[in-house]
Amino acid sequence: MSVCLVTGGAGFIGSHIVDALLARGDRVRVLDNLSTGRLENLSAAMEKIEFVEGDIRDEATAQKVAEGVDFVFHLAAMVSVPKSMEKPAEAESVNTIGTLNVLTAARAAGVRRLIFSSTCAVYGDEPTLPKTETMPPRPQSPYAISKLAAEAYCQLFNESFGLETVVLRYFNVFGPRQDPSSPYSGVISIFVERMTKGVAPTIFGDGEQTRDFVFVEDVVRANLLASETPNAAGKIFNVGTGRQVSINHLFKSLADVLRRELSPRYGPPRPGDISHSCASPALANTVLGWSAQISFEEGLRRLTTGVVPE
Ligand code: UD2
């Protein structure tokens, strides 16, 4: 049994990691300031975990929660690209300085390994596909810059400060508990919410843009493997399926699983949108033995279970 700290553990992905750690018998502590995380994501776990409401930027809080911890899963972040455009200093403060603070606390507490949740946004709109981890990053938002800087701190701590770290670059994650309420929420959560109400969603542009959608349970598994695999320390891994799905195809597939006869609306392309995105999961496969096991279609089925009309 290990003691694990999940920062951002009340969030969409973090709360699924909490559930998986509890299922394998670990002791779990969550640090979350509930700025975007929600306690209801932890409703099943709450009695079994230690929940600390606090900010990763607060040194005393970070030190306190890192005490006695074996593994840190660091997910707390400002996750919105558009919000980072409006508030670049806050993105830097939360995502970079906050991560540095968590790394410092983890090192002082003698943590065995820290797994950092990063993003495919660090690749920017470089047209080469699929993305491999060795490509030069081209961050194009404060969000991406702040995450890239945090990655560099993770690697520094691994190389020079005696704390093992692993960086995971998530592609487009989807699954239960993804909050559809903001206009910048993940496209799948927005489409599911609208289509279950019988409302046609809006496709920005011609819908032929593609994304690499990875189901949240596969992302959880990548985190657990990153914590357990000895030679993963110091490495950066893409967490994506390697398959490109267009937004038009997403719409059609959802209409199928939700059994809704709807036509999408088309709106102007979203400014700054990248055209295509796709991971090479080869390195994660070789080193972690990880590859996505839940297909896009199966992920949509699991996500919509319970909302499909009989
Ligand atoms: C994802 C990440 C973002 C960042 C970025 C890096 C999510 C939610 N966001 O942004 O944090 O890492 O990748 O490149 O994972 N769309 C519609 N209609 C809608 C909403 C979206 O057509 O109502 C389109 C949108 O124009 C885009 C695609 O769906 O082409 C995916 O949009 P998204 O916001 O889910 O994710 P993305 O890839 O822009």
mmCIF file of C-alpha atoms and ligand atoms in Angstrom:
data_model
loop_
_atom_site.group_PDB
_atom_site.id
_atom_site.type_symbol
_atom_site.label_atom_id
_atom_site.label_comp_id
_atom_site.label_asym_id
_atom_site.label_seq_id
_atom_site.Cartn_x
_atom_site.Cartn_y
_atom_site.Cartn_z
ATOM 1 C CA MET A 1 0.000 0.000 0.000
ATOM 2 C CA SER A 2 1.298 3.430 -0.975
ATOM 3 C CA VAL A 3 0.329 6.878 0.195
ATOM 4 C CA CYS A 4 -0.646 9.070 -2.758
ATOM 5 C CA LEU A 5 -1.291 12.769 -3.101
ATOM 6 C CA VAL A 6 -3.534 13.884 -5.956
ATOM 7 C CA THR A 7 -3.471 17.629 -6.555
ATOM 8 C CA GLY A 8 -6.553 18.698 -8.471
ATOM 9 C CA GLY A 9 -8.177 15.505 -7.222
ATOM 10 C CA ALA A 10 -11.668 17.041 -7.302
ATOM 11 C CA GLY A 11 -11.346 17.704 -11.025
ATOM 12 C CA PHE A 12 -12.451 15.670 -14.015
ATOM 13 C CA ILE A 13 -9.321 13.543 -14.498
ATOM 14 C CA GLY A 14 -7.971 13.799 -10.948
ATOM 15 C CA SER A 15 -11.107 12.359 -9.392
ATOM 16 C CA HIS A 16 -10.874 9.284 -11.645
ATOM 17 C CA ILE A 17 -7.259 8.802 -10.522
ATOM 18 C CA VAL A 18 -8.435 9.005 -6.905
ATOM 19 C CA ASP A 19 -10.996 6.248 -7.552
ATOM 20 C CA ALA A 20 -8.379 4.016 -9.203
ATOM 21 C CA LEU A 21 -5.876 4.486 -6.368
ATOM 22 C CA LEU A 22 -8.529 3.615 -3.783
ATOM 23 C CA ALA A 23 -9.483 0.554 -5.839
ATOM 24 C CA ARG A 24 -5.911 -0.720 -5.699
ATOM 25 C CA GLY A 25 -5.820 -0.195 -1.940
ATOM 26 C CA ASP A 26 -3.724 2.953 -1.631
ATOM 27 C CA ARG A 27 -4.208 5.707 0.913
ATOM 28 C CA VAL A 28 -5.202 8.905 -0.868
ATOM 29 C CA ARG A 29 -4.927 12.566 0.009
ATOM 30 C CA VAL A 30 -6.428 15.218 -2.252
ATOM 31 C CA LEU A 31 -5.392 18.865 -2.476
ATOM 32 C CA ASP A 32 -7.831 21.027 -4.420
ATOM 33 C CA ASN A 33 -8.893 24.650 -4.111
ATOM 34 C CA LEU A 34 -12.243 23.876 -5.770
ATOM 35 C CA SER A 35 -11.782 26.672 -8.289
ATOM 36 C CA THR A 36 -12.847 24.343 -11.079
ATOM 37 C CA GLY A 37 -12.923 21.016 -9.234
ATOM 38 C CA ARG A 38 -16.176 19.880 -7.649
ATOM 39 C CA LEU A 39 -16.709 17.902 -4.462
ATOM 40 C CA GLU A 40 -19.444 15.870 -6.125
ATOM 41 C CA ASN A 41 -16.737 14.293 -8.317
ATOM 42 C CA LEU A 42 -15.436 12.767 -5.081
ATOM 43 C CA SER A 43 -18.793 11.813 -3.605
ATOM 44 C CA ALA A 44 -18.082 8.065 -3.749
ATOM 45 C CA ALA A 45 -14.520 8.520 -2.476
ATOM 46 C CA MET A 46 -14.953 11.217 0.166
ATOM 47 C CA GLU A 47 -15.258 8.931 3.190
ATOM 48 C CA LYS A 48 -12.099 7.045 2.272
ATOM 49 C CA ILE A 49 -9.777 9.953 1.468
ATOM 50 C CA GLU A 50 -8.208 12.864 3.255
ATOM 51 C CA PHE A 51 -9.437 16.012 1.528
ATOM 52 C CA VAL A 52 -7.520 19.265 1.954
ATOM 53 C CA GLU A 53 -8.988 22.423 0.483
ATOM 54 C CA GLY A 54 -6.084 24.644 -0.465
ATOM 55 C CA ASP A 55 -3.928 26.172 -3.170
ATOM 56 C CA ILE A 56 -0.817 24.560 -4.662
ATOM 57 C CA ARG A 57 0.861 27.995 -4.573
ATOM 58 C CA ASP A 58 0.720 28.111 -0.785
ATOM 59 C CA GLU A 59 4.062 26.808 0.486
ATOM 60 C CA ALA A 60 2.885 25.744 3.940
ATOM 61 C CA THR A 61 -0.078 23.860 2.453
ATOM 62 C CA ALA A 62 2.103 22.083 -0.114
ATOM 63 C CA GLN A 63 4.583 21.062 2.579
ATOM 64 C CA LYS A 64 1.841 19.773 4.843
ATOM 65 C CA VAL A 65 0.126 17.644 2.209
ATOM 66 C CA ALA A 66 3.393 16.160 0.893
ATOM 67 C CA GLU A 67 4.350 14.710 4.286
ATOM 68 C CA GLY A 68 4.524 10.928 4.307
ATOM 69 C CA VAL A 69 3.599 10.665 0.624
ATOM 70 C CA ASP A 70 5.107 8.064 -1.752
ATOM 71 C CA PHE A 71 3.598 9.255 -5.049
ATOM 72 C CA VAL A 72 2.285 12.623 -6.190
ATOM 73 C CA PHE A 73 -0.129 12.875 -9.117
ATOM 74 C CA HIS A 74 -0.021 16.556 -9.953
ATOM 75 C CA LEU A 75 -3.098 17.681 -11.875
ATOM 76 C CA ALA A 76 -4.038 20.969 -10.201
ATOM 77 C CA ALA A 77 -3.846 23.664 -12.882
ATOM 78 C CA MET A 78 -5.532 26.440 -14.779
ATOM 79 C CA VAL A 79 -6.723 24.266 -17.638
ATOM 80 C CA SER A 80 -8.329 26.725 -20.025
ATOM 81 C CA VAL A 81 -6.398 28.055 -23.023
ATOM 82 C CA PRO A 82 -8.738 31.054 -23.513
ATOM 83 C CA LYS A 83 -8.627 31.914 -19.807
ATOM 84 C CA SER A 84 -4.834 31.843 -19.989
ATOM 85 C CA MET A 85 -5.018 34.348 -22.868
ATOM 86 C CA GLU A 86 -7.024 36.694 -20.648
ATOM 87 C CA LYS A 87 -4.920 36.087 -17.552
ATOM 88 C CA PRO A 88 -1.411 35.018 -18.615
ATOM 89 C CA ALA A 89 0.191 35.908 -15.295
ATOM 90 C CA GLU A 90 -2.306 33.758 -13.433
ATOM 91 C CA ALA A 91 -1.644 30.831 -15.778
ATOM 92 C CA GLU A 92 2.067 31.184 -15.071
ATOM 93 C CA SER A 93 1.468 31.534 -11.350
ATOM 94 C CA VAL A 94 -0.743 28.449 -11.037
ATOM 95 C CA ASN A 95 0.777 26.169 -13.662
ATOM 96 C CA THR A 96 4.475 26.987 -13.376
ATOM 97 C CA ILE A 97 5.067 28.448 -9.912
ATOM 98 C CA GLY A 98 2.428 26.159 -8.426
ATOM 99 C CA THR A 99 4.164 23.133 -9.954
ATOM 100 C CA LEU A 100 7.551 24.342 -8.728
ATOM 101 C CA ASN A 101 6.052 24.646 -5.268
ATOM 102 C CA VAL A 102 4.653 21.102 -5.375
ATOM 103 C CA LEU A 103 7.996 19.763 -6.670
ATOM 104 C CA THR A 104 9.868 21.547 -3.868
ATOM 105 C CA ALA A 105 7.520 20.172 -1.222
ATOM 106 C CA ALA A 106 7.687 16.666 -2.715
ATOM 107 C CA ARG A 107 11.484 16.726 -2.737
ATOM 108 C CA ALA A 108 11.650 17.905 0.881
ATOM 109 C CA ALA A 109 9.210 15.186 1.940
ATOM 110 C CA GLY A 110 11.211 12.422 0.229
ATOM 111 C CA VAL A 111 8.445 11.532 -2.243
ATOM 112 C CA ARG A 112 9.380 8.591 -4.488
ATOM 113 C CA ARG A 113 7.949 9.924 -7.738
ATOM 114 C CA LEU A 114 5.814 12.763 -9.100
ATOM 115 C CA ILE A 115 3.638 12.314 -12.196
ATOM 116 C CA PHE A 116 2.911 15.603 -13.955
ATOM 117 C CA SER A 117 -0.170 16.151 -16.125
ATOM 118 C CA SER A 118 0.906 18.157 -19.150
ATOM 119 C CA THR A 119 -0.689 18.790 -22.504
ATOM 120 C CA CYS A 120 -0.387 18.332 -26.249
ATOM 121 C CA ALA A 121 -0.810 22.125 -26.403
ATOM 122 C CA VAL A 122 2.996 22.361 -26.035
ATOM 123 C CA TYR A 123 3.287 21.178 -29.673
ATOM 124 C CA GLY A 124 1.240 24.131 -30.950
ATOM 125 C CA ASP A 125 0.098 24.055 -34.577
ATOM 126 C CA GLU A 126 3.225 22.456 -35.963
ATOM 127 C CA PRO A 127 1.728 20.534 -38.910
ATOM 128 C CA THR A 128 3.756 17.311 -38.642
ATOM 129 C CA LEU A 129 1.643 14.358 -37.517
ATOM 130 C CA PRO A 130 1.674 12.284 -35.464
ATOM 131 C CA LYS A 131 3.309 14.253 -32.677
ATOM 132 C CA THR A 132 6.362 12.639 -31.156
ATOM 133 C CA GLU A 133 7.900 13.719 -27.885
ATOM 134 C CA THR A 134 11.171 14.701 -29.540
ATOM 135 C CA MET A 135 9.569 17.381 -31.732
ATOM 136 C CA PRO A 136 10.535 20.903 -30.776
ATOM 137 C CA PRO A 137 7.698 22.432 -28.770
ATOM 138 C CA ARG A 138 5.940 25.472 -30.233
ATOM 139 C CA PRO A 139 3.704 26.740 -27.444
ATOM 140 C CA GLN A 140 1.181 29.305 -28.665
ATOM 141 C CA SER A 141 -0.697 30.294 -25.539
ATOM 142 C CA PRO A 142 0.217 31.268 -21.989
ATOM 143 C CA TYR A 143 -1.337 27.943 -20.994
ATOM 144 C CA ALA A 144 1.075 25.986 -23.196
ATOM 145 C CA ILE A 145 4.064 28.096 -22.149
ATOM 146 C CA SER A 146 3.238 27.665 -18.469
ATOM 147 C CA LYS A 147 2.906 23.878 -18.849
ATOM 148 C CA LEU A 148 6.113 23.627 -20.885
ATOM 149 C CA ALA A 149 8.009 25.544 -18.217
ATOM 150 C CA ALA A 150 6.547 23.249 -15.571
ATOM 151 C CA GLU A 151 7.705 20.227 -17.612
ATOM 152 C CA ALA A 152 11.211 21.685 -17.608
ATOM 153 C CA TYR A 153 11.087 22.035 -13.820
ATOM 154 C CA CYS A 154 9.970 18.412 -13.537
ATOM 155 C CA GLN A 155 12.945 17.320 -15.602
ATOM 156 C CA LEU A 156 15.319 19.494 -13.598
ATOM 157 C CA PHE A 157 14.126 17.956 -10.340
ATOM 158 C CA ASN A 158 14.562 14.488 -11.847
ATOM 159 C CA GLU A 159 18.064 15.185 -13.098
ATOM 160 C CA SER A 160 19.497 17.394 -10.390
ATOM 161 C CA PHE A 161 17.320 17.403 -7.277
ATOM 162 C CA GLY A 162 16.858 13.715 -6.574
ATOM 163 C CA LEU A 163 13.086 13.558 -7.137
ATOM 164 C CA GLU A 164 11.870 11.157 -9.806
ATOM 165 C CA THR A 165 9.371 12.754 -12.168
ATOM 166 C CA VAL A 166 7.388 11.616 -15.204
ATOM 167 C CA VAL A 167 5.625 13.995 -17.616
ATOM 168 C CA LEU A 168 2.435 12.941 -19.418
ATOM 169 C CA ARG A 169 1.197 15.007 -22.360
ATOM 170 C CA TYR A 170 -2.549 14.415 -22.648
ATOM 171 C CA PHE A 171 -4.337 14.777 -25.951
ATOM 172 C CA ASN A 172 -8.127 15.403 -25.922
ATOM 173 C CA VAL A 173 -9.394 13.583 -22.858
ATOM 174 C CA PHE A 174 -13.088 12.751 -22.557
ATOM 175 C CA GLY A 175 -15.308 10.837 -20.177
ATOM 176 C CA PRO A 176 -17.737 11.109 -17.272
ATOM 177 C CA ARG A 177 -17.422 14.178 -14.982
ATOM 178 C CA GLN A 178 -16.035 16.461 -17.679
ATOM 179 C CA ASP A 179 -17.781 19.745 -17.001
ATOM 180 C CA PRO A 180 -19.765 20.952 -20.030
ATOM 181 C CA SER A 181 -20.744 24.298 -18.521
ATOM 182 C CA SER A 182 -18.209 26.654 -20.065
ATOM 183 C CA PRO A 183 -18.004 27.562 -23.766
ATOM 184 C CA TYR A 184 -14.413 26.299 -23.595
ATOM 185 C CA SER A 185 -15.310 22.886 -22.194
ATOM 186 C CA GLY A 186 -14.290 19.808 -24.133
ATOM 187 C CA VAL A 187 -16.290 19.402 -27.312
ATOM 188 C CA ILE A 188 -17.601 15.951 -26.367
ATOM 189 C CA SER A 189 -19.014 17.114 -23.030
ATOM 190 C CA ILE A 190 -20.729 20.060 -24.748
ATOM 191 C CA PHE A 191 -22.171 17.919 -27.549
ATOM 192 C CA VAL A 192 -23.468 15.234 -25.152
ATOM 193 C CA GLU A 193 -25.172 17.791 -22.950
ATOM 194 C CA ARG A 194 -26.879 19.508 -25.858
ATOM 195 C CA MET A 195 -27.794 16.418 -27.831
ATOM 196 C CA THR A 196 -29.350 14.603 -24.852
ATOM 197 C CA LYS A 197 -31.660 17.609 -24.552
ATOM 198 C CA GLY A 198 -32.468 17.337 -28.242
ATOM 199 C CA VAL A 199 -30.598 20.553 -29.052
ATOM 200 C CA ALA A 200 -28.331 20.646 -32.108
ATOM 201 C CA PRO A 201 -24.731 21.499 -31.187
ATOM 202 C CA THR A 202 -22.657 23.969 -33.174
ATOM 203 C CA ILE A 203 -19.682 22.755 -35.162
ATOM 204 C CA PHE A 204 -17.083 25.463 -35.564
ATOM 205 C CA GLY A 205 -15.811 25.614 -39.146
ATOM 206 C CA ASP A 206 -16.430 22.777 -41.604
ATOM 207 C CA GLY A 207 -16.067 20.056 -38.975
ATOM 208 C CA GLU A 208 -13.243 18.359 -40.840
ATOM 209 C CA GLN A 209 -10.727 19.369 -38.163
ATOM 210 C CA THR A 210 -9.541 16.339 -36.212
ATOM 211 C CA ARG A 211 -8.553 15.490 -32.673
ATOM 212 C CA ASP A 212 -7.084 12.487 -30.882
ATOM 213 C CA PHE A 213 -9.745 11.678 -28.267
ATOM 214 C CA VAL A 214 -8.549 9.512 -25.391
ATOM 215 C CA PHE A 215 -10.913 8.081 -22.782
ATOM 216 C CA VAL A 216 -10.297 9.111 -19.192
ATOM 217 C CA GLU A 217 -9.820 5.545 -17.910
ATOM 218 C CA ASP A 218 -6.931 5.066 -20.316
ATOM 219 C CA VAL A 219 -5.412 8.302 -19.006
ATOM 220 C CA VAL A 220 -5.748 6.977 -15.453
ATOM 221 C CA ARG A 221 -3.969 3.783 -16.459
ATOM 222 C CA ALA A 222 -1.145 5.807 -18.010
ATOM 223 C CA ASN A 223 -0.733 7.621 -14.685
ATOM 224 C CA LEU A 224 -0.583 4.399 -12.681
ATOM 225 C CA LEU A 225 1.922 2.842 -15.099
ATOM 226 C CA ALA A 226 4.016 6.025 -15.016
ATOM 227 C CA SER A 227 4.203 5.713 -11.249
ATOM 228 C CA GLU A 228 5.164 2.010 -11.318
ATOM 229 C CA THR A 229 7.524 1.632 -14.264
ATOM 230 C CA PRO A 230 11.130 1.933 -13.079
ATOM 231 C CA ASN A 231 12.715 3.320 -16.267
ATOM 232 C CA ALA A 232 9.963 5.890 -16.853
ATOM 233 C CA ALA A 233 11.633 8.400 -14.545
ATOM 234 C CA GLY A 234 12.778 11.577 -16.288
ATOM 235 C CA LYS A 235 10.778 10.861 -19.436
ATOM 236 C CA ILE A 236 7.986 12.634 -21.289
ATOM 237 C CA PHE A 237 5.151 10.577 -22.801
ATOM 238 C CA ASN A 238 2.293 11.381 -25.132
ATOM 239 C CA VAL A 239 -1.022 10.054 -23.870
ATOM 240 C CA GLY A 240 -3.200 9.739 -26.953
ATOM 241 C CA THR A 241 -4.603 6.952 -29.092
ATOM 242 C CA GLY A 242 -2.885 7.656 -32.403
ATOM 243 C CA ARG A 243 -6.276 7.906 -34.130
ATOM 244 C CA GLN A 244 -7.682 11.104 -35.633
ATOM 245 C CA VAL A 245 -11.411 11.695 -35.407
ATOM 246 C CA SER A 246 -13.105 14.620 -37.155
ATOM 247 C CA ILE A 247 -15.704 16.737 -35.387
ATOM 248 C CA ASN A 248 -18.220 15.738 -38.081
ATOM 249 C CA HIS A 249 -17.542 12.070 -37.306
ATOM 250 C CA LEU A 250 -17.860 12.769 -33.595
ATOM 251 C CA PHE A 251 -21.259 14.346 -34.200
ATOM 252 C CA LYS A 252 -22.485 11.386 -36.275
ATOM 253 C CA SER A 253 -21.215 8.835 -33.758
ATOM 254 C CA LEU A 254 -22.906 10.629 -30.882
ATOM 255 C CA ALA A 255 -26.159 10.935 -32.813
ATOM 256 C CA ASP A 256 -25.939 7.135 -33.239
ATOM 257 C CA VAL A 257 -25.256 6.211 -29.612
ATOM 258 C CA LEU A 258 -27.785 8.741 -28.323
ATOM 259 C CA ARG A 259 -30.281 7.718 -31.002
ATOM 260 C CA ARG A 260 -31.030 11.313 -31.894
ATOM 261 C CA GLU A 261 -31.935 12.466 -35.340
ATOM 262 C CA LEU A 262 -30.399 15.905 -35.287
ATOM 263 C CA SER A 263 -28.525 18.011 -37.799
ATOM 264 C CA PRO A 264 -25.602 20.012 -36.530
ATOM 265 C CA ARG A 265 -25.378 23.741 -36.938
ATOM 266 C CA TYR A 266 -22.256 25.102 -38.520
ATOM 267 C CA GLY A 267 -20.679 28.303 -37.244
ATOM 268 C CA PRO A 268 -17.544 30.246 -38.086
ATOM 269 C CA PRO A 269 -14.222 28.549 -37.324
ATOM 270 C CA ARG A 270 -12.975 29.181 -33.789
ATOM 271 C CA PRO A 271 -10.096 31.661 -33.791
ATOM 272 C CA GLY A 272 -6.789 30.011 -33.000
ATOM 273 C CA ASP A 273 -8.165 26.502 -33.534
ATOM 274 C CA ILE A 274 -5.590 24.020 -34.736
ATOM 275 C CA SER A 275 -6.587 21.921 -37.756
ATOM 276 C CA HIS A 276 -5.351 18.495 -36.828
ATOM 277 C CA SER A 277 -3.942 16.786 -33.779
ATOM 278 C CA CYS A 278 -2.768 13.243 -33.277
ATOM 279 C CA ALA A 279 -0.360 11.547 -30.890
ATOM 280 C CA SER A 280 2.262 8.985 -31.531
ATOM 281 C CA PRO A 281 1.772 6.732 -28.512
ATOM 282 C CA ALA A 282 4.837 4.658 -29.472
ATOM 283 C CA LEU A 283 7.099 5.735 -26.625
ATOM 284 C CA ALA A 284 4.430 5.145 -23.972
ATOM 285 C CA ASN A 285 3.841 1.757 -25.538
ATOM 286 C CA THR A 286 7.525 0.794 -25.480
ATOM 287 C CA VAL A 287 8.451 2.106 -22.041
ATOM 288 C CA LEU A 288 5.202 1.944 -20.065
ATOM 289 C CA GLY A 289 3.524 -0.887 -21.941
ATOM 290 C CA TRP A 290 0.608 1.528 -22.375
ATOM 291 C CA SER A 291 -1.744 1.924 -25.257
ATOM 292 C CA ALA A 292 -5.327 3.118 -25.276
ATOM 293 C CA GLN A 293 -7.650 0.163 -24.746
ATOM 294 C CA ILE A 294 -11.000 1.875 -24.920
ATOM 295 C CA SER A 295 -11.934 2.775 -28.471
ATOM 296 C CA PHE A 296 -13.544 6.089 -29.302
ATOM 297 C CA GLU A 297 -16.882 4.333 -29.910
ATOM 298 C CA GLU A 298 -16.692 2.343 -26.669
ATOM 299 C CA GLY A 299 -15.757 5.547 -24.781
ATOM 300 C CA LEU A 300 -18.823 7.308 -26.170
ATOM 301 C CA ARG A 301 -20.990 4.343 -25.126
ATOM 302 C CA ARG A 302 -19.614 4.408 -21.582
ATOM 303 C CA LEU A 303 -19.996 8.171 -21.361
ATOM 304 C CA THR A 304 -23.596 8.104 -22.462
ATOM 305 C CA THR A 305 -24.705 5.065 -20.467
ATOM 306 C CA GLY A 306 -27.709 6.125 -18.475
ATOM 307 C CA VAL A 307 -28.568 9.011 -20.754
ATOM 308 C CA VAL A 308 -29.536 6.917 -23.777
ATOM 309 C CA PRO A 309 -33.333 6.747 -24.107
ATOM 310 C CA GLU A 310 -34.662 3.191 -23.896
HETATM 311 C C1 UD2 B 1 -7.625 20.967 -26.367
HETATM 312 C C2 UD2 B 1 -7.664 21.156 -24.871
HETATM 313 C C3 UD2 B 1 -6.921 22.389 -24.483
HETATM 314 C C4 UD2 B 1 -5.515 22.380 -25.065
HETATM 315 C C5 UD2 B 1 -5.600 22.168 -26.584
HETATM 316 C C6 UD2 B 1 -4.218 22.027 -27.188
HETATM 317 C C7 UD2 B 1 -9.757 20.221 -24.076
HETATM 318 C C8 UD2 B 1 -11.128 20.517 -23.556
HETATM 319 N N1 UD2 B 1 -9.041 21.285 -24.427
HETATM 320 O O1 UD2 B 1 -8.332 21.994 -26.993
HETATM 321 O O2 UD2 B 1 -6.847 22.458 -23.074
HETATM 322 O O3 UD2 B 1 -4.759 21.364 -24.454
HETATM 323 O O4 UD2 B 1 -6.302 20.967 -26.862
HETATM 324 O O5 UD2 B 1 -4.285 22.023 -28.562
HETATM 325 O O6 UD2 B 1 -9.326 19.091 -24.143
HETATM 326 N N2 UD2 B 1 -15.738 22.470 -31.217
HETATM 327 C C9 UD2 B 1 -16.920 22.616 -31.923
HETATM 328 N N3 UD2 B 1 -18.045 22.986 -31.222
HETATM 329 C C10 UD2 B 1 -18.029 23.208 -29.872
HETATM 330 C C11 UD2 B 1 -16.806 23.054 -29.168
HETATM 331 C C12 UD2 B 1 -15.667 22.688 -29.883
HETATM 332 O O7 UD2 B 1 -16.975 22.434 -33.138
HETATM 333 O O8 UD2 B 1 -19.097 23.536 -29.305
HETATM 334 C C13 UD2 B 1 -14.523 22.061 -31.970
HETATM 335 C C14 UD2 B 1 -13.393 23.049 -31.794
HETATM 336 O O9 UD2 B 1 -13.488 24.090 -32.746
HETATM 337 C C15 UD2 B 1 -12.190 22.159 -32.021
HETATM 338 C C16 UD2 B 1 -12.648 20.774 -31.526
HETATM 339 O O10 UD2 B 1 -14.046 20.838 -31.430
HETATM 340 O O11 UD2 B 1 -11.847 22.105 -33.378
HETATM 341 C C17 UD2 B 1 -12.070 20.409 -30.187
HETATM 342 O O12 UD2 B 1 -12.308 21.475 -29.293
HETATM 343 P P1 UD2 B 1 -12.018 21.374 -27.717
HETATM 344 O O13 UD2 B 1 -12.293 22.725 -27.152
HETATM 345 O O14 UD2 B 1 -12.731 20.217 -27.138
HETATM 346 O O15 UD2 B 1 -10.473 21.000 -27.628
HETATM 347 P P2 UD2 B 1 -9.156 21.669 -28.266
HETATM 348 O O16 UD2 B 1 -8.512 20.594 -29.086
HETATM 349 O O17 UD2 B 1 -9.452 22.935 -28.941
#
